[in-house]
Amino acid sequence: MAQSQGWTRRYFRAFCKGFFVAVPVAVTFLDRVACVARVEGASMQPSLNPGGSQSSDVVLLNHWKVRNFEVQRGDIVSLVSPKNPEQKIIKRVIALEGDIVKTMGHKNRYVKVPRGHIWVEGDHHGHSFDSNSFGPVSLGLLHAHATHILWPPERWQKLESVLPPERLPVQREED
Amino acid sequence: MLRGVLGKTFRLVGYTIQYGCIAHCAFEYVGGVVMCSGPSMEPTIQNSDIVFAENLTRHFYGIQRGDIVIAKSPSDPKSNICKRVIGLEGDKILTNSSSDFFKSHSYVPTGHVWLEGDNLQNSTDSRYYGPIPYGLIRGRIFFKIWPLSDLGFLRDSPNGHRFSDD
């Protein structure tokens, strides 16, 4: 009897020790380093989800790359939706702070991106709820940089940071 | 000798990672101690006061009018601002000083909040940069721990007239 009690207590202590090490490390890794997410919707076609609702792509989200809020034009990023904080949206960065963008469907024809903000758009224009609807978004809402498609296996690839040529900013900050 | 040192180093690194992760989880999901600087929340919070902030309310979307929140600055994501929530989405907000003759109103858009400092004369807030997205809010301040003479839960807004009365 005394032997099995000792075993139970040792097991319990080992479990607690493992739990309090594994859970914080895993949570910190998923919050700060990288995680995966399933993409839903058609706003990034054809780059993501070209098959529509039949097969959703699963992407690798890299938090570590945006820890200092450094993004480049053409990056595909995930951010907290400015219209619904419970939702994350995935779009491409079109312009950085200081650039002047020619908008598509926004109430102003030309918009200068304010300091600390970025302009994001989905690749599928017209089917995308993006900066053309809600304007420039604050960099504080940036969540992660989508770097690879992991699933389905036939679509395994690295996502390139390429700006569609017709969406180049009218004037870049460096000029 | 070398193996002993190596073993000790690995153990130190392991403990640092473990406690760093526990600290991250505590600050991110529970709360932490924050030092506030600046005059924009006087007299409720003075410069260099130390307060307790909790992050549970924001995760459960329970931020209400009158709460003092810490948020990421909309123009500089690396710095934080500390202001009071005056309006939630859909609220009608007076966008200029109440001493102006013509009052101009606007409505807070969905997913956004309107923030103002308690020290209205000396505060750069939503009256300057507009409503900010809810997603920028980091936590809610509810308790002051320094200076000890002012220890306790934080007072209500001295600017009650700024709150919408619908």
XYZ file of C-alpha atoms in Angstrom:
341
model
C 0.000 0.000 0.000
C 2.694 2.493 0.994
C 4.677 1.623 -2.147
C 1.792 2.368 -4.565
C 1.059 5.650 -2.728
C 4.669 6.725 -3.191
C 4.481 5.820 -6.865
C 1.310 7.878 -7.366
C 2.822 10.922 -5.700
C 6.020 10.638 -7.760
C 3.986 10.283 -10.943
C 1.860 13.299 -10.027
C 4.937 15.416 -9.340
C 6.541 14.356 -12.631
C 3.329 15.147 -14.490
C 3.076 18.624 -12.939
C 6.704 19.363 -13.702
C 6.287 18.260 -17.320
C 3.002 20.136 -17.691
C 4.335 23.424 -16.384
C 7.340 23.183 -18.644
C 5.681 21.914 -21.809
C 2.558 24.087 -21.902
C 4.214 27.525 -21.491
C 7.004 26.591 -23.929
C 4.504 25.367 -26.532
C 2.229 28.380 -26.101
C 5.187 30.784 -26.322
C 6.459 29.019 -29.431
C 3.077 29.231 -31.159
C 2.667 32.898 -30.174
C 6.171 34.156 -30.863
C 7.905 31.884 -33.352
C 5.577 30.150 -35.796
C 2.228 28.463 -36.174
C 0.066 27.037 -38.935
C -3.343 28.143 -40.101
C -5.953 27.130 -42.621
C -6.812 29.812 -45.154
C -10.488 30.376 -45.882
C -12.080 32.481 -48.554
C -11.234 33.527 -52.071
C -9.681 36.938 -51.504
C -6.131 35.758 -52.216
C -6.800 33.711 -55.341
C -4.895 32.496 -57.281
C -1.966 32.606 -54.834
C -3.929 30.924 -52.010
C -6.992 28.663 -52.177
C -7.242 28.408 -55.953
C -9.585 25.467 -55.575
C -12.151 27.484 -53.653
C -13.970 25.689 -50.874
C -12.951 22.226 -52.124
C -9.481 22.395 -50.662
C -8.287 25.060 -48.238
C -4.573 25.744 -48.162
C -2.711 25.443 -44.884
C 0.054 28.029 -44.509
C 3.011 28.424 -42.180
C 2.750 31.701 -40.254
C 6.073 33.102 -39.117
C 5.759 35.437 -36.120
C 9.499 35.758 -35.590
C 10.033 37.660 -38.853
C 7.592 40.412 -37.864
C 8.652 40.755 -34.237
C 10.007 44.239 -35.068
C 7.109 45.020 -37.412
C 9.403 44.863 -40.448
C 7.551 43.959 -43.635
C 8.354 44.443 -47.315
C 6.081 45.353 -50.189
C 4.743 42.116 -51.663
C 4.805 40.071 -48.434
C 1.729 37.997 -47.634
C 0.827 38.776 -44.037
C -1.864 37.866 -41.550
C -3.336 40.606 -39.375
C -6.174 41.193 -36.932
C -9.150 42.489 -38.883
C -9.743 46.183 -38.071
C -13.472 45.638 -38.422
C -13.727 42.485 -36.309
C -11.041 41.872 -33.679
C -12.016 38.196 -33.327
C -10.978 37.456 -36.903
C -7.622 37.288 -38.635
C -7.319 38.146 -42.297
C -4.522 37.261 -44.725
C -3.566 39.764 -47.412
C -0.585 41.053 -49.397
C 1.308 44.222 -48.395
C 1.036 46.683 -51.270
C 2.455 49.864 -49.748
C 4.387 50.962 -46.666
C 4.232 54.208 -44.671
C 4.827 57.283 -46.788
C 3.880 55.641 -50.104
C 1.047 57.038 -52.188
C -1.313 54.345 -53.487
C -3.787 54.504 -56.330
C -6.822 52.856 -54.770
C -9.389 50.538 -56.347
C -12.822 51.222 -54.955
C -11.832 53.393 -51.990
C -13.635 56.678 -51.448
C -10.412 58.619 -52.229
C -8.617 58.028 -55.511
C -5.128 58.459 -54.049
C -4.174 57.779 -50.451
C -0.915 58.530 -48.681
C -0.205 55.786 -46.169
C 0.279 57.415 -42.717
C 3.213 56.733 -40.394
C 3.033 53.348 -38.681
C 0.471 52.002 -41.187
C 0.476 49.720 -44.242
C -1.831 49.219 -47.196
C -2.921 45.622 -47.782
C -4.907 44.070 -50.613
C -6.078 40.612 -51.568
C -4.848 39.268 -54.915
C -8.434 38.660 -56.054
C -9.531 42.249 -56.550
C -13.247 42.780 -56.213
C -13.647 39.733 -53.951
C -11.481 41.036 -51.167
C -12.255 42.907 -47.964
C -9.018 44.874 -47.680
C -7.560 48.384 -47.428
C -9.733 49.436 -50.360
C -12.642 49.025 -47.923
C -11.188 49.948 -44.545
C -8.189 52.120 -45.450
C -4.609 51.800 -44.227
C -4.120 49.482 -41.226
C -1.905 50.140 -38.227
C 1.240 47.991 -38.005
C 0.206 47.095 -34.447
C -2.420 44.767 -35.929
C 0.222 42.730 -37.753
C 0.094 39.099 -36.657
C 2.499 37.060 -38.815
C 4.204 36.666 -42.194
C 2.915 33.730 -44.268
C 6.025 32.109 -45.721
C 5.062 28.649 -47.036
C 2.072 26.601 -48.093
C 2.241 23.313 -46.196
C -0.898 21.469 -47.345
C -2.121 20.014 -49.699
C 1.194 18.325 -50.531
C 0.945 19.064 -54.255
C 0.832 22.784 -53.422
C 3.868 22.696 -51.126
C 5.848 25.857 -51.997
C 7.522 28.958 -50.653
C 5.334 32.055 -50.986
C 7.201 34.721 -52.924
C 7.116 38.405 -51.959
C 6.144 39.794 -55.315
C 4.143 42.930 -55.987
C 1.780 42.664 -58.943
C 3.188 45.235 -61.438
C -0.131 47.051 -61.846
C -0.248 47.658 -58.076
C 3.106 49.413 -57.671
C 2.759 52.529 -55.499
C 2.463 55.802 -57.358
C 5.235 57.222 -55.231
C 7.525 55.372 -52.866
C 8.863 56.798 -49.614
C 12.519 56.616 -50.742
C 11.964 58.967 -53.720
C 35.838 19.573 -16.387
C 34.554 20.772 -19.759
C 31.602 18.382 -19.646
C 30.658 19.722 -16.234
C 30.687 23.310 -17.463
C 28.776 22.361 -20.615
C 26.188 20.516 -18.588
C 25.739 23.509 -16.268
C 25.416 25.890 -19.228
C 22.754 23.752 -20.862
C 20.842 23.549 -17.618
C 21.015 27.350 -17.217
C 19.811 27.891 -20.772
C 17.015 25.396 -20.204
C 15.816 27.167 -17.052
C 16.023 30.577 -18.769
C 13.881 29.357 -21.655
C 11.411 27.738 -19.281
C 10.965 30.796 -17.064
C 10.969 33.122 -20.068
C 8.080 31.149 -21.541
C 6.171 31.188 -18.255
C 6.722 34.974 -18.090
C 5.467 35.390 -21.656
C 2.315 33.406 -20.886
C 1.712 35.393 -17.700
C 2.112 38.803 -19.383
C 0.186 37.822 -22.471
C -2.765 36.022 -20.933
C -3.030 37.160 -17.318
C -1.475 40.566 -16.707
C 1.516 42.420 -15.419
C 2.983 45.473 -13.796
C 3.351 48.593 -15.955
C 4.982 51.945 -15.383
C 3.128 54.825 -17.003
C 4.808 58.001 -18.190
C 3.356 61.235 -19.453
C 0.766 63.742 -18.246
C -2.179 62.685 -20.376
C -4.040 60.731 -17.679
C -3.712 63.216 -14.795
C -5.091 63.330 -12.143
C -6.041 59.634 -12.280
C -2.543 58.429 -13.201
C 0.485 60.699 -12.732
C 3.824 60.506 -14.465
C 5.939 57.528 -13.274
C 3.083 55.778 -11.486
C 3.189 51.993 -11.387
C -0.049 50.184 -12.114
C -1.384 46.681 -12.528
C -2.777 45.723 -15.916
C -4.838 42.640 -16.690
C -5.256 41.076 -20.104
C -8.175 38.723 -19.490
C -10.899 41.297 -20.234
C -9.504 42.095 -23.640
C -9.279 38.387 -24.611
C -12.930 37.937 -23.742
C -13.898 41.186 -25.490
C -15.241 42.677 -22.259
C -13.726 46.163 -22.454
C -16.370 48.732 -21.480
C -16.861 52.492 -21.546
C -14.884 54.103 -18.739
C -12.136 51.443 -18.644
C -8.542 52.643 -18.705
C -6.672 50.616 -21.299
C -3.146 50.169 -22.574
C -2.987 50.002 -26.359
C -0.324 49.961 -29.054
C 0.118 53.411 -30.514
C -1.495 53.547 -33.977
C 1.433 55.481 -35.446
C 4.224 53.572 -33.677
C 3.567 49.880 -32.969
C 6.559 49.608 -30.670
C 5.249 52.105 -28.113
C 2.182 51.940 -25.902
C -0.444 54.502 -25.004
C -2.555 54.601 -21.874
C -6.006 56.176 -22.208
C -9.621 55.815 -21.136
C -12.275 54.259 -23.371
C -14.874 56.949 -24.061
C -16.861 55.182 -26.780
C -17.329 51.678 -28.178
C -18.399 50.777 -31.723
C -21.604 52.499 -32.707
C -21.418 55.209 -30.041
C -21.917 58.861 -30.925
C -18.843 60.938 -30.039
C -18.340 64.698 -29.689
C -15.263 65.244 -31.819
C -14.385 68.737 -30.703
C -14.127 70.629 -27.449
C -17.395 71.287 -25.675
C -16.585 75.001 -25.627
C -16.924 75.279 -29.416
C -20.245 76.669 -30.559
C -20.921 74.159 -33.336
C -20.750 70.662 -31.962
C -19.640 68.057 -34.467
C -20.520 64.432 -33.864
C -19.277 61.253 -35.406
C -19.980 57.587 -34.837
C -17.327 55.098 -33.785
C -16.937 52.530 -36.628
C -17.344 48.753 -36.088
C -14.371 47.086 -34.484
C -12.983 50.402 -33.143
C -12.894 52.317 -29.850
C -12.583 56.021 -29.032
C -9.900 56.840 -26.468
C -9.284 60.039 -24.526
C -6.871 60.917 -21.755
C -8.280 62.282 -18.500
C -6.111 65.398 -18.862
C -8.030 66.737 -21.859
C -5.836 69.813 -22.269
C -2.635 67.808 -22.534
C -3.486 64.550 -24.247
C -2.922 63.306 -27.793
C -5.731 60.837 -28.246
C -8.605 59.911 -30.549
C -9.516 63.590 -30.889
C -6.223 63.825 -32.818
C -5.761 60.436 -34.547
C -9.331 59.161 -34.685
C -10.808 55.926 -33.351
C -8.385 53.008 -33.043
C -9.095 49.335 -33.872
C -9.995 47.143 -30.889
C -7.180 44.790 -31.937
C -4.584 47.337 -30.755
C -5.751 47.146 -27.129
C -3.269 45.205 -24.977
C -4.798 45.257 -21.502
C -6.935 47.024 -18.919
C -5.485 48.987 -15.996
C -7.456 48.544 -12.813
C -5.161 49.004 -9.811
C -2.416 51.435 -8.856
C 0.456 50.143 -6.732
C 2.826 53.167 -6.653
C 2.949 55.760 -5.116
C 1.758 54.008 -1.988
C -0.184 57.094 -0.943
C -2.457 56.499 -3.928
C -2.695 52.700 -3.681
C -6.010 51.265 -4.763
C -8.507 50.851 -7.554
C -8.578 53.674 -10.066
C -11.104 56.473 -9.938
C -13.870 57.100 -12.418
C -13.337 59.608 -15.167
C -13.300 63.263 -14.096
C -14.739 64.044 -17.533
C -18.125 62.403 -17.230
C -19.601 64.894 -19.696
C -17.563 63.333 -22.538
C -19.490 60.066 -22.319
C -22.413 59.722 -24.689
C -25.690 59.657 -22.859
C -27.700 57.571 -25.293
